[in-house]
Tab-separated table of C-alpha atoms in Angstrom:
chain	number	residue	atom	x	y	z
L	1	UNK	CA	-163.650	152.701	139.808
L	2	UNK	CA	-161.046	155.361	139.168
L	3	UNK	CA	-158.919	155.404	136.066
L	4	UNK	CA	-155.133	155.180	136.378
L	5	UNK	CA	-153.353	158.484	136.510
L	6	UNK	CA	-151.095	159.636	133.704
L	7	UNK	CA	-148.130	159.098	136.006
L	8	UNK	CA	-148.632	155.313	136.160
L	9	UNK	CA	-150.381	154.624	132.841
L	10	UNK	CA	-148.238	152.672	130.396
L	11	UNK	CA	-148.467	153.395	126.660
L	12	UNK	CA	-149.345	150.606	124.276
L	13	UNK	CA	-146.307	149.372	122.385
L	14	UNK	CA	-145.673	147.098	119.427
L	15	UNK	CA	-143.675	144.030	120.365
L	16	UNK	CA	-140.519	143.293	118.372
L	17	UNK	CA	-140.144	146.819	117.061
L	18	UNK	CA	-137.509	149.523	117.104
L	19	UNK	CA	-137.306	153.235	116.326
L	20	UNK	CA	-134.139	155.089	115.355
L	21	UNK	CA	-133.090	158.205	113.459
L	22	UNK	CA	-130.736	158.445	110.530
L	23	UNK	CA	-129.436	161.661	108.920
L	24	UNK	CA	-129.457	162.261	105.187
L	25	UNK	CA	-126.702	163.953	103.198
L	26	UNK	CA	-128.278	167.361	103.808
L	27	UNK	CA	-128.503	166.729	107.560
L	28	UNK	CA	-132.234	166.004	107.767
L	29	UNK	CA	-133.000	163.451	110.496
L	30	UNK	CA	-135.364	160.689	109.377
L	31	UNK	CA	-137.188	158.665	112.001
L	32	UNK	CA	-137.350	155.006	111.005
L	33	UNK	CA	-139.692	152.417	112.529
L	34	UNK	CA	-138.986	148.708	112.117
L	35	UNK	CA	-141.002	145.625	113.111
L	36	UNK	CA	-139.808	142.043	112.750
L	37	UNK	CA	-141.393	138.594	113.159
L	38	UNK	CA	-140.807	136.097	115.942
L	39	UNK	CA	-138.087	133.519	115.571
L	40	UNK	CA	-135.094	133.298	113.258
L	41	UNK	CA	-135.300	134.479	109.650
L	42	UNK	CA	-135.634	131.948	106.843
L	43	UNK	CA	-132.372	130.920	105.133
L	44	UNK	CA	-132.817	133.523	102.385
L	45	UNK	CA	-133.732	136.275	104.881
L	46	UNK	CA	-136.922	138.174	105.609
L	47	UNK	CA	-138.923	139.783	102.812
L	48	UNK	CA	-139.196	143.523	103.452
L	49	UNK	CA	-142.067	145.972	103.080
L	50	UNK	CA	-140.744	149.535	102.827
L	51	UNK	CA	-143.463	152.022	103.774
L	52	UNK	CA	-143.531	155.746	103.070
L	53	UNK	CA	-145.436	158.104	105.416
L	54	UNK	CA	-144.318	155.820	108.198
L	55	UNK	CA	-145.879	157.807	111.027
L	56	UNK	CA	-149.320	157.121	109.558
L	57	UNK	CA	-148.814	153.582	108.301
L	58	UNK	CA	-146.407	151.715	110.585
L	59	UNK	CA	-148.804	150.541	113.281
L	60	UNK	CA	-151.638	149.513	110.987
L	61	UNK	CA	-149.293	147.731	108.585
L	62	UNK	CA	-147.558	145.834	111.389
L	63	UNK	CA	-150.724	144.672	113.140
L	64	UNK	CA	-152.382	143.803	109.821
L	65	UNK	CA	-149.364	141.838	108.588
L	66	UNK	CA	-149.145	139.876	111.814
L	67	UNK	CA	-152.843	139.088	111.792
L	68	UNK	CA	-152.615	137.810	108.211
L	69	UNK	CA	-149.543	135.738	109.054
L	70	UNK	CA	-151.359	134.139	112.018
L	71	UNK	CA	-154.095	133.054	109.613
L	72	UNK	CA	-151.480	131.063	107.737
L	73	UNK	CA	-152.872	129.113	104.834
L	74	UNK	CA	-156.211	130.923	104.966
L	75	UNK	CA	-154.561	134.229	104.038
L	76	UNK	CA	-151.651	132.967	101.972
L	77	UNK	CA	-149.458	135.555	103.687
L	78	UNK	CA	-146.209	134.810	105.439
L	79	UNK	CA	-144.074	136.894	107.758
L	80	UNK	CA	-141.676	139.681	106.931
L	81	UNK	CA	-139.862	142.800	108.037
L	82	UNK	CA	-141.618	146.183	107.941
L	83	UNK	CA	-139.507	149.322	107.544
L	84	UNK	CA	-141.468	152.575	107.752
L	85	UNK	CA	-139.838	155.945	107.144
L	86	UNK	CA	-141.436	159.012	108.710
L	87	UNK	CA	-142.102	161.749	106.178
L	88	UNK	CA	-141.824	164.618	108.635
L	89	UNK	CA	-143.570	167.934	108.058
L	90	UNK	CA	-145.549	168.665	104.903
L	91	UNK	CA	-142.846	170.762	103.160
L	92	UNK	CA	-140.267	167.993	103.596
L	93	UNK	CA	-142.706	165.300	102.485
L	94	UNK	CA	-143.553	167.157	99.287
L	95	UNK	CA	-139.895	167.811	98.524
L	96	UNK	CA	-138.811	164.214	99.189
L	97	UNK	CA	-141.656	162.511	97.346
L	98	UNK	CA	-141.622	164.560	94.121
L	99	UNK	CA	-139.217	163.666	91.298
L	100	UNK	CA	-137.298	166.508	89.653
L	101	UNK	CA	-138.955	168.035	86.573
L	102	UNK	CA	-137.063	170.978	85.087
L	103	UNK	CA	-139.091	174.172	85.170
L	104	UNK	CA	-142.186	172.533	86.620
L	105	UNK	CA	-144.280	174.359	89.214
L	106	UNK	CA	-147.451	172.897	90.695
L	107	UNK	CA	-150.353	175.034	89.454
L	108	UNK	CA	-152.224	177.278	91.856
L	109	UNK	CA	-155.190	175.466	93.319
L	110	UNK	CA	-153.596	172.039	93.077
L	111	UNK	CA	-152.230	170.108	96.076
L	112	UNK	CA	-148.869	171.394	97.310
L	113	UNK	CA	-148.916	174.513	95.129
L	114	UNK	CA	-146.086	176.878	96.033
L	115	UNK	CA	-143.955	174.230	97.763
L	116	UNK	CA	-140.374	173.272	96.939
L	117	UNK	CA	-140.208	170.227	94.676
L	118	UNK	CA	-137.789	167.769	93.170
L	119	UNK	CA	-135.996	165.979	96.012
L	120	UNK	CA	-137.267	162.529	95.071
L	121	UNK	CA	-134.066	161.199	93.553
L	122	UNK	CA	-132.000	162.329	96.546
L	123	UNK	CA	-134.475	160.650	98.896
L	124	UNK	CA	-134.348	157.392	96.921
L	125	UNK	CA	-130.550	157.571	97.107
L	126	UNK	CA	-130.797	157.967	100.885
L	127	UNK	CA	-133.007	154.863	101.101
L	128	UNK	CA	-130.640	152.818	98.926
L	129	UNK	CA	-127.216	153.992	100.085
L	130	UNK	CA	-127.757	154.795	103.753
L	131	UNK	CA	-130.921	153.258	105.179
L	132	UNK	CA	-130.864	149.922	103.384
L	133	UNK	CA	-127.295	149.070	104.532
L	134	UNK	CA	-128.371	149.989	108.070
L	135	UNK	CA	-131.341	147.623	107.858
L	136	UNK	CA	-129.422	144.767	106.229
L	137	UNK	CA	-126.739	145.127	108.886
L	138	UNK	CA	-129.286	144.563	111.667
L	139	UNK	CA	-131.598	142.019	110.078
L	140	UNK	CA	-131.115	139.296	107.488
L	141	UNK	CA	-133.205	140.333	104.490
L	142	UNK	CA	-134.153	138.721	101.195
L	143	UNK	CA	-132.897	141.031	98.457
L	144	UNK	CA	-135.263	139.375	95.954
L	145	UNK	CA	-138.357	140.244	97.982
L	146	UNK	CA	-138.351	143.952	98.799
L	147	UNK	CA	-141.496	146.028	98.258
L	148	UNK	CA	-141.901	149.816	98.182
L	149	UNK	CA	-145.376	151.112	99.051
L	150	UNK	CA	-146.556	154.720	99.046
L	151	UNK	CA	-149.683	156.853	98.812
L	152	UNK	CA	-150.398	159.965	96.704
L	153	UNK	CA	-147.014	161.645	96.204
L	154	UNK	CA	-145.573	158.505	97.801
L	155	UNK	CA	-147.263	156.438	95.089
L	156	UNK	CA	-145.849	158.821	92.502
L	157	UNK	CA	-142.366	158.264	93.916
L	158	UNK	CA	-142.811	154.481	93.895
L	159	UNK	CA	-143.696	154.518	90.189
L	160	UNK	CA	-140.823	156.895	89.452
L	161	UNK	CA	-138.432	154.518	91.227
L	162	UNK	CA	-139.793	151.585	89.211
L	163	UNK	CA	-139.468	153.463	85.910
L	164	UNK	CA	-135.836	154.171	86.807
L	165	UNK	CA	-135.173	150.465	87.427
L	166	UNK	CA	-135.124	150.712	91.223
L	167	UNK	CA	-133.760	147.978	93.503
L	168	UNK	CA	-137.110	146.968	94.963
L	169	UNK	CA	-138.707	143.937	93.336
L	170	UNK	CA	-142.328	144.946	94.143
L	171	UNK	CA	-144.045	148.346	93.996
L	172	UNK	CA	-147.415	149.395	95.413
L	173	UNK	CA	-148.622	152.816	94.260
L	174	UNK	CA	-151.834	153.868	96.020
L	175	UNK	CA	-153.631	156.893	94.536
L	176	UNK	CA	-150.418	157.957	92.743
L	177	UNK	CA	-150.284	161.574	91.599
L	178	UNK	CA	-150.192	160.854	87.870
L	179	UNK	CA	-150.913	164.528	87.180
L	180	UNK	CA	-147.575	165.641	88.637
L	181	UNK	CA	-145.077	167.104	86.181
L	182	UNK	CA	-147.745	167.351	83.484
L	183	UNK	CA	-147.889	163.567	83.287
L	184	UNK	CA	-144.297	162.684	84.239
L	185	UNK	CA	-145.084	159.060	85.096
L	186	UNK	CA	-146.869	158.527	81.789
L	187	UNK	CA	-143.780	159.725	79.936
L	188	UNK	CA	-141.338	157.791	82.124
L	189	UNK	CA	-143.141	154.476	81.856
L	190	UNK	CA	-143.452	154.772	78.077
L	191	UNK	CA	-139.728	155.402	77.701
L	192	UNK	CA	-138.361	153.118	80.409
L	193	UNK	CA	-135.951	150.257	79.795
L	194	UNK	CA	-137.196	146.683	79.814
L	195	UNK	CA	-137.144	145.088	83.282
L	196	UNK	CA	-137.295	141.565	84.665
L	197	UNK	CA	-138.733	140.114	87.882
L	198	UNK	CA	-140.643	143.257	88.832
L	199	UNK	CA	-144.264	143.436	89.970
L	200	UNK	CA	-146.457	146.481	90.476
L	201	UNK	CA	-149.889	147.168	91.903
L	202	UNK	CA	-151.666	150.479	91.280
L	203	UNK	CA	-154.747	151.169	93.393
L	204	UNK	CA	-157.184	154.060	93.666
L	205	UNK	CA	-160.624	154.727	95.100
L	206	UNK	CA	-163.719	155.270	93.017
L	207	UNK	CA	-164.477	158.494	94.900
L	208	UNK	CA	-161.238	160.353	94.323
L	209	UNK	CA	-161.239	163.859	92.972
L	210	UNK	CA	-157.839	163.791	91.338
L	211	UNK	CA	-156.482	167.083	89.951
L	212	UNK	CA	-156.345	167.512	86.219
L	213	UNK	CA	-153.111	167.919	84.310
L	214	UNK	CA	-152.277	164.460	83.030
L	215	UNK	CA	-153.628	162.552	80.079
L	216	UNK	CA	-152.136	159.302	81.459
L	217	UNK	CA	-154.629	156.956	83.077
L	218	UNK	CA	-154.092	153.934	85.305
L	219	UNK	CA	-154.722	151.761	82.273
L	220	UNK	CA	-152.065	153.634	80.284
L	221	UNK	CA	-149.448	153.247	83.010
L	222	UNK	CA	-150.245	149.562	83.592
L	223	UNK	CA	-150.041	148.928	79.832
L	224	UNK	CA	-146.697	150.724	79.583
L	225	UNK	CA	-145.271	148.825	82.551
L	226	UNK	CA	-146.500	145.516	81.138
L	227	UNK	CA	-144.968	146.318	77.746
L	228	UNK	CA	-141.602	146.713	79.475
L	229	UNK	CA	-141.684	143.389	81.313
L	230	UNK	CA	-143.324	144.401	84.606
L	231	UNK	CA	-146.100	142.187	85.998
L	232	UNK	CA	-148.486	145.086	86.602
L	233	UNK	CA	-152.145	145.351	87.544
L	234	UNK	CA	-154.621	147.982	88.745
L	235	UNK	CA	-157.271	147.773	91.458
L	236	UNK	CA	-160.303	149.964	92.122
L	237	UNK	CA	-161.134	150.435	95.815
L	238	UNK	CA	-164.940	150.753	96.081
L	239	UNK	CA	-166.274	153.555	98.226
L	240	UNK	CA	-162.835	155.010	98.975
L	241	UNK	CA	-161.764	158.628	98.662
L	242	UNK	CA	-158.195	159.871	98.346
L	243	UNK	CA	-157.648	160.069	102.092
L	244	UNK	CA	-158.804	156.521	102.842
L	245	UNK	CA	-157.211	154.513	100.050
L	246	UNK	CA	-153.939	153.662	101.791
L	247	UNK	CA	-155.760	151.876	104.598
L	248	UNK	CA	-158.076	150.157	102.118
L	249	UNK	CA	-155.102	148.919	100.066
L	250	UNK	CA	-153.002	147.768	103.025
L	251	UNK	CA	-153.974	144.087	102.833
L	252	UNK	CA	-153.242	143.980	99.095
L	253	UNK	CA	-149.878	145.649	99.631
L	254	UNK	CA	-148.904	143.260	102.415
L	255	UNK	CA	-150.050	140.296	100.343
L	256	UNK	CA	-147.860	141.404	97.438
L	257	UNK	CA	-144.895	141.825	99.801
L	258	UNK	CA	-145.287	138.716	101.969
L	259	UNK	CA	-147.643	136.471	99.994
L	260	UNK	CA	-146.847	132.862	99.238
L	261	UNK	CA	-146.729	133.509	95.486
L	262	UNK	CA	-143.942	136.054	95.945
L	263	UNK	CA	-142.083	133.564	98.106
L	264	UNK	CA	-142.259	130.826	95.466
L	265	UNK	CA	-140.917	133.215	92.816
L	266	UNK	CA	-137.945	134.036	95.020
L	267	UNK	CA	-136.982	130.403	95.704
């Protein structure tokens, strides 16, 4: 039996999804991928999972979330909207996902050494002031149930957003780069203002070879967040290295975003 030719083969597609581009203030075009559940939204709107590194995480997050939702009571996970933002090339990703630290340069030999840094606040502003209104104009969303999830520098940015009192209600930081800025996140979480109705999950593998440069540990950051009113916890992902932790943490992130417990809190 012959295989279909490329001319007639149809690519696999995700049902109930859309892809569009949106420019930032500096003219950079971000590709955004969105997936939504079947049927009308609940009266309060859909909970939203905002995913960084969207090109890597959109498909697996969408199929995993839908599988968990089909399991219903066995998983404890409901349905929700997934918004994944493509990071683009490595230089742009590093710039967008790193918070500004005056005079800081990533040391030689560490990840992203020599790259431009410090665009994190501008990127968070883009998400809040340009992308979020676009999403809320197309879909009815629950403003009390929005989760930001990122890996590595993306996890760093999620914790930075939380320490600044960001508009998301849930934060998932997978393998966050706590070493960045000579321990920036450790300093920010110790000095942050008290917050209410925020939850955070930090996750990392037990086979990660994280760079040195920060005295802050997961336990330190969780303790600081908890002391400032955040419902925070840490999870160890057995057998996972830095490159595999985002996939290993996906179910936990989706559960935090769409789980029944989060829904009850929002009612």
